[in-house]
Structures are given as C-alpha cells and as structure tokens.
Short mmCIF file of C-alpha atoms in Angstrom, two decimals:
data_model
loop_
_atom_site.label_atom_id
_atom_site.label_comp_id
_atom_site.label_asym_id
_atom_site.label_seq_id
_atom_site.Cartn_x
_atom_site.Cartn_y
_atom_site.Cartn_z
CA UNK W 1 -170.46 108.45 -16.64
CA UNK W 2 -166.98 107.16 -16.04
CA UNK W 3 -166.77 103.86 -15.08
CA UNK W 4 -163.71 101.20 -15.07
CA UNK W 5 -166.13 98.36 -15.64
CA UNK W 6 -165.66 96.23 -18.86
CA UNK W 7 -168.29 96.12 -21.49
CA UNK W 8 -169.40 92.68 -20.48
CA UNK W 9 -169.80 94.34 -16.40
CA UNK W 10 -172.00 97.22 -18.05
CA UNK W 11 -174.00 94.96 -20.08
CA UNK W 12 -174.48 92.07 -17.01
CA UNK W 13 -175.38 95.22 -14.47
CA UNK W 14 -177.92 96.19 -17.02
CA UNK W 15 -179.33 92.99 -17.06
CA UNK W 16 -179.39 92.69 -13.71
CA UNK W 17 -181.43 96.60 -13.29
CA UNK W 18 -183.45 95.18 -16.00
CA UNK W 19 -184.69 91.91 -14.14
CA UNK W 20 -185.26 93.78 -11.13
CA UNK W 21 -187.48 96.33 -12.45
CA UNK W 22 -185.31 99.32 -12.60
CA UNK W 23 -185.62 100.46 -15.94
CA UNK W 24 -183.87 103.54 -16.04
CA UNK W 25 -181.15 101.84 -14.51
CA UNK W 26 -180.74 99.17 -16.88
CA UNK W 27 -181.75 101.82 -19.89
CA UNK W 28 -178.49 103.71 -19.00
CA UNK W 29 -176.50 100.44 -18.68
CA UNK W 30 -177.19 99.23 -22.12
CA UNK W 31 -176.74 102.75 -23.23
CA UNK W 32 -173.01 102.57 -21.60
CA UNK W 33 -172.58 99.02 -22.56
CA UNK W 34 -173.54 99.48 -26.60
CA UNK W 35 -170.91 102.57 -26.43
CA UNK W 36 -168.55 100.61 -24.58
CA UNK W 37 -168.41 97.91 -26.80
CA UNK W 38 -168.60 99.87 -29.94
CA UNK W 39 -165.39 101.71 -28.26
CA UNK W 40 -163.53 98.21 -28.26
CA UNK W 41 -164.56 97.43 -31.70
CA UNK W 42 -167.34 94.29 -31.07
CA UNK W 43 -169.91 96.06 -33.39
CA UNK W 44 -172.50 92.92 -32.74
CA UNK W 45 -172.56 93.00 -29.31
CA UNK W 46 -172.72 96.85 -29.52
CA UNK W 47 -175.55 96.22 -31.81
CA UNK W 48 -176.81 93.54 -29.52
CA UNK W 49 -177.25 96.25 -26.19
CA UNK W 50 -178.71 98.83 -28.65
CA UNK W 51 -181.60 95.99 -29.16
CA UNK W 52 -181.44 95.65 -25.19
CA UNK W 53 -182.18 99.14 -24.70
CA UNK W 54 -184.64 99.71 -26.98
CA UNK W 55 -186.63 96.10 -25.22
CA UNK W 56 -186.06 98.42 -22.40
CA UNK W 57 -187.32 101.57 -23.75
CA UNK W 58 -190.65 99.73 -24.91
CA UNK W 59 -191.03 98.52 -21.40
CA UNK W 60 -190.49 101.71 -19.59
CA UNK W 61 -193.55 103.41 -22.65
CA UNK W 62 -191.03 104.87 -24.82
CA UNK W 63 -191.49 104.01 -27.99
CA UNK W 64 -189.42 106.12 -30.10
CA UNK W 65 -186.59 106.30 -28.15
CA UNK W 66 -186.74 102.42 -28.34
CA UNK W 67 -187.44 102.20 -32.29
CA UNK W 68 -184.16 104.69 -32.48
CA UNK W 69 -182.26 102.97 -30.59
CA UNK W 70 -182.61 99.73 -32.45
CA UNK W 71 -182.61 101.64 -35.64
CA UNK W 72 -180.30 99.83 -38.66
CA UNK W 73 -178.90 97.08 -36.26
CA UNK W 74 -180.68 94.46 -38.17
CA UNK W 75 -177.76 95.74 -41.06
CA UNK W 76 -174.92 95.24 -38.59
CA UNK W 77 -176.52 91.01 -38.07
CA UNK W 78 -177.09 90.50 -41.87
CA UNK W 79 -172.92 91.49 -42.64
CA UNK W 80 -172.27 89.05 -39.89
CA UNK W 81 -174.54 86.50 -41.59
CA UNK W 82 -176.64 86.35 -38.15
CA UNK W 83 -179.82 85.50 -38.89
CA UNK W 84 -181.34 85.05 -35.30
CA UNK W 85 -179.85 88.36 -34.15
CA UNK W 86 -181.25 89.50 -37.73
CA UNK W 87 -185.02 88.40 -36.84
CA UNK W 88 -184.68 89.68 -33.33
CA UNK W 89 -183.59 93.32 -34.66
CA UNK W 90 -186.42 93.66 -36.85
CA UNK W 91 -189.05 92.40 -34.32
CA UNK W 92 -187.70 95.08 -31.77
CA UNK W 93 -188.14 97.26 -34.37
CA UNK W 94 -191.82 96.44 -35.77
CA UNK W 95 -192.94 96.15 -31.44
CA UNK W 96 -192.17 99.77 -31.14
CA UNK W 97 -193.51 100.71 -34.42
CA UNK W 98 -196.48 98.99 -33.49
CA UNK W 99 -196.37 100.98 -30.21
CA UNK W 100 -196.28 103.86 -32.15
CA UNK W 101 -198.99 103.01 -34.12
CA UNK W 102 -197.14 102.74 -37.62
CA UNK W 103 -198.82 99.67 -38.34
CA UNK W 104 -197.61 99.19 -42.49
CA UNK W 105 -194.40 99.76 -41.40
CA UNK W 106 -194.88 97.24 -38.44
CA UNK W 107 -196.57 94.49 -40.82
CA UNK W 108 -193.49 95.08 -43.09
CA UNK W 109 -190.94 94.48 -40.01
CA UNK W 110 -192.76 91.99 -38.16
CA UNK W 111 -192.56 89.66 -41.84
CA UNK W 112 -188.92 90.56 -42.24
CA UNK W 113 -188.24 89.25 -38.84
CA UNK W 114 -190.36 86.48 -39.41
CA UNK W 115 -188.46 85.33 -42.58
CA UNK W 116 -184.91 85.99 -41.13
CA UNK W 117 -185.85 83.82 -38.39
CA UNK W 118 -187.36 81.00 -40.60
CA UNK W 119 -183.94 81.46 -42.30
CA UNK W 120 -181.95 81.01 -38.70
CA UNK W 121 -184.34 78.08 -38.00
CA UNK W 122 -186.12 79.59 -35.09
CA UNK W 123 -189.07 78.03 -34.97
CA UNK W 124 -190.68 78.91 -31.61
CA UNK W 125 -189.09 82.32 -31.92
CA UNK W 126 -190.38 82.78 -35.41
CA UNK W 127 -194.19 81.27 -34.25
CA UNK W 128 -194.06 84.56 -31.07
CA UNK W 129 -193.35 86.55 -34.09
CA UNK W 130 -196.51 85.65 -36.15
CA UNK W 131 -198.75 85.59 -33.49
CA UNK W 132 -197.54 89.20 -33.55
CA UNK W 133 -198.36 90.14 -36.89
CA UNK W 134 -201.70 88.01 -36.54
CA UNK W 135 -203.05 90.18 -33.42
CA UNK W 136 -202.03 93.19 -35.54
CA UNK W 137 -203.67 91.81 -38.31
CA UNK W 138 -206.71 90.75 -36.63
CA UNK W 139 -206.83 94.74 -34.69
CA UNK W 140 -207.30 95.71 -38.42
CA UNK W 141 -209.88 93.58 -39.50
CA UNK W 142 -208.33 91.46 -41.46
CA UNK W 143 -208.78 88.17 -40.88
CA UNK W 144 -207.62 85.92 -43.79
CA UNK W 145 -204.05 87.91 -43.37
CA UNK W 146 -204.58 86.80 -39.81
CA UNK W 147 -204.25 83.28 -40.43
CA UNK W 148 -201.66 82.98 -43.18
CA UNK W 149 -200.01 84.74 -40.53
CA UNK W 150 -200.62 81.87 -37.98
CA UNK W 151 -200.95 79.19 -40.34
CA UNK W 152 -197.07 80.20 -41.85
CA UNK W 153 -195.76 80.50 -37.72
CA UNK W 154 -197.63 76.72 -37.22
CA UNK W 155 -195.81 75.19 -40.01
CA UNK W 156 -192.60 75.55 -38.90
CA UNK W 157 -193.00 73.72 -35.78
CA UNK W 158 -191.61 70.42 -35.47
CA UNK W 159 -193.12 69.51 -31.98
CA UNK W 160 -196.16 70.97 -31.50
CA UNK W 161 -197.63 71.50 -27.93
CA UNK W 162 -201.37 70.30 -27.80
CA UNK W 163 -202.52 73.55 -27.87
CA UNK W 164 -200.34 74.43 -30.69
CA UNK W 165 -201.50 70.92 -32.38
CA UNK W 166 -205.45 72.08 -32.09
CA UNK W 167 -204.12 75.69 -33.36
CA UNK W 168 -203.12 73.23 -36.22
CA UNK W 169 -206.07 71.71 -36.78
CA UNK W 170 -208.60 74.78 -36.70
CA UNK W 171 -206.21 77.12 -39.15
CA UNK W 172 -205.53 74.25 -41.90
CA UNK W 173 -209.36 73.14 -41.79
CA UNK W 174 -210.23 73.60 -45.42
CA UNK W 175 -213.93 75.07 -45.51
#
C-alpha cells in the first residue's frame, strides 16, 4: 500500500477503523503505521502500533498473529526505561497466550506485566492485570494463587472504590 500519509495519519486512521468496528481496517493501519514509523526511526511508537495490532488481532480471534505481532516489544520499552509501555507489552502478550491456551507462559507474562507496572506506578492498570492472572488462576483450580493474585492488585490502590474496599476486606480476612 502506498500512501503519502504520515505515521501519526496511519496510526489515527487505525484508531479510528478500530473504534468503529472495522478490524481489518484498523489491523492493516497499525500494520502500515508500526512500518511507517520504524521507517522514520521512532522505534517506540513503532513498537507502540505493533501492541495496537496485536489488541486488534485478539479482537478480530487471532491469537497468534496477535502474540507475534507484539512479540519482543516489551525489550524495545525496557531500553527506553518505559515501564507503563513495558507492563502493557507483556499483558498483550500473556492475553493472547492465554487465548491460545499457553497458560504457564501466560501466568509468567501476566506477573511480568504486573511488576513492570507496579514499577511505573500504575495502580488501576496493574489491579486489571491481576484480576487477569486471578481468573486464570481460579480456571485452574487454584485458589490460594488466586488471591495473592488479587490481594497483591488490591494493595496498590490508593483510593479504593467501595467495591474495591469490600474486595479489601474479604481477601485480607485472616481465617
């Protein structure tokens, strides 16, 4: 595809396919955008679309085209120091695994995420994440994995919603 359009253009008419439901649409833009960007040198936000596409992918049921496209770009955010993009690379990464049903290697990617984002201070972020792990736990029976998962995602949040306060409560309830 030849296109005149700048790598931010690709990327933001992606986005746009994306929020409208056209998948394959936004699956070639991030596609275009990652190459375009990688073309003009921004390895992050080539990195970056790569983890767009492969959220896309996982939508759209393909889960190995989406855990290859996000392959190693968790590397690319640790040189850069980028913790958040870090934690969001893995998680990508362990949601298609999971998908795939690879679920050691999922565990493993969904608590790499989970400590990169502790590390980046994303606290809500980080929580989604453990709830993750926790369901994928809890799908394999085991329970008290399940809630250090849960209990380790509650602790880092400073302002818990009620829910999230009764969450709390129940998981730190010594027996």
């Amino acid at each position: 595809m030849v296109t005149n359009l700048s790598p931010g253009e690709l990327a933001e008419s992606a986005k746009r396919s994306y929020q409208a439901g056209d998948l394959a649409a936004a699956i070639d833009g991030f596609t275009a955008a990652a190459a375009a960007y990688a073309s003009a040198g921004d390895v992050l936000m080539a990195a970056e679309m790569k983890n767009n596409q492969s959220v896309t992918m996982l939508r759209d049921k393909q889960p190995q085209p989406a855990l290859d496209a996000a392959r190693g770009t968790e590397g690319i955010f640790i040189e850069a120091g980028d913790a958040r993009r870090e934690g969001i690379a893995l998680a990508n990464q362990a949601s298609a695994l999971e998908a795939l049903k690879r679920h050691k290697e999922s565990i493993d990617f969904y608590s790499r995420a989970g400590a990169a984002l502790e590390k980046a201070g994303e606290a809500d972020f980080r929580l989604e994440v453990m709830q993750l792990l926790a369901a994928l736990h809890l799908r394999r029976f085991k329970i008290f994995d399940a809630i250090i998962a849960l209990q380790s995602g509650l602790a880092g949040i400073k302002n818990p919603t009620p829910r999230q306060r009764f969450m709390k409560k129940l998981l730190f309830f010594r027996l």
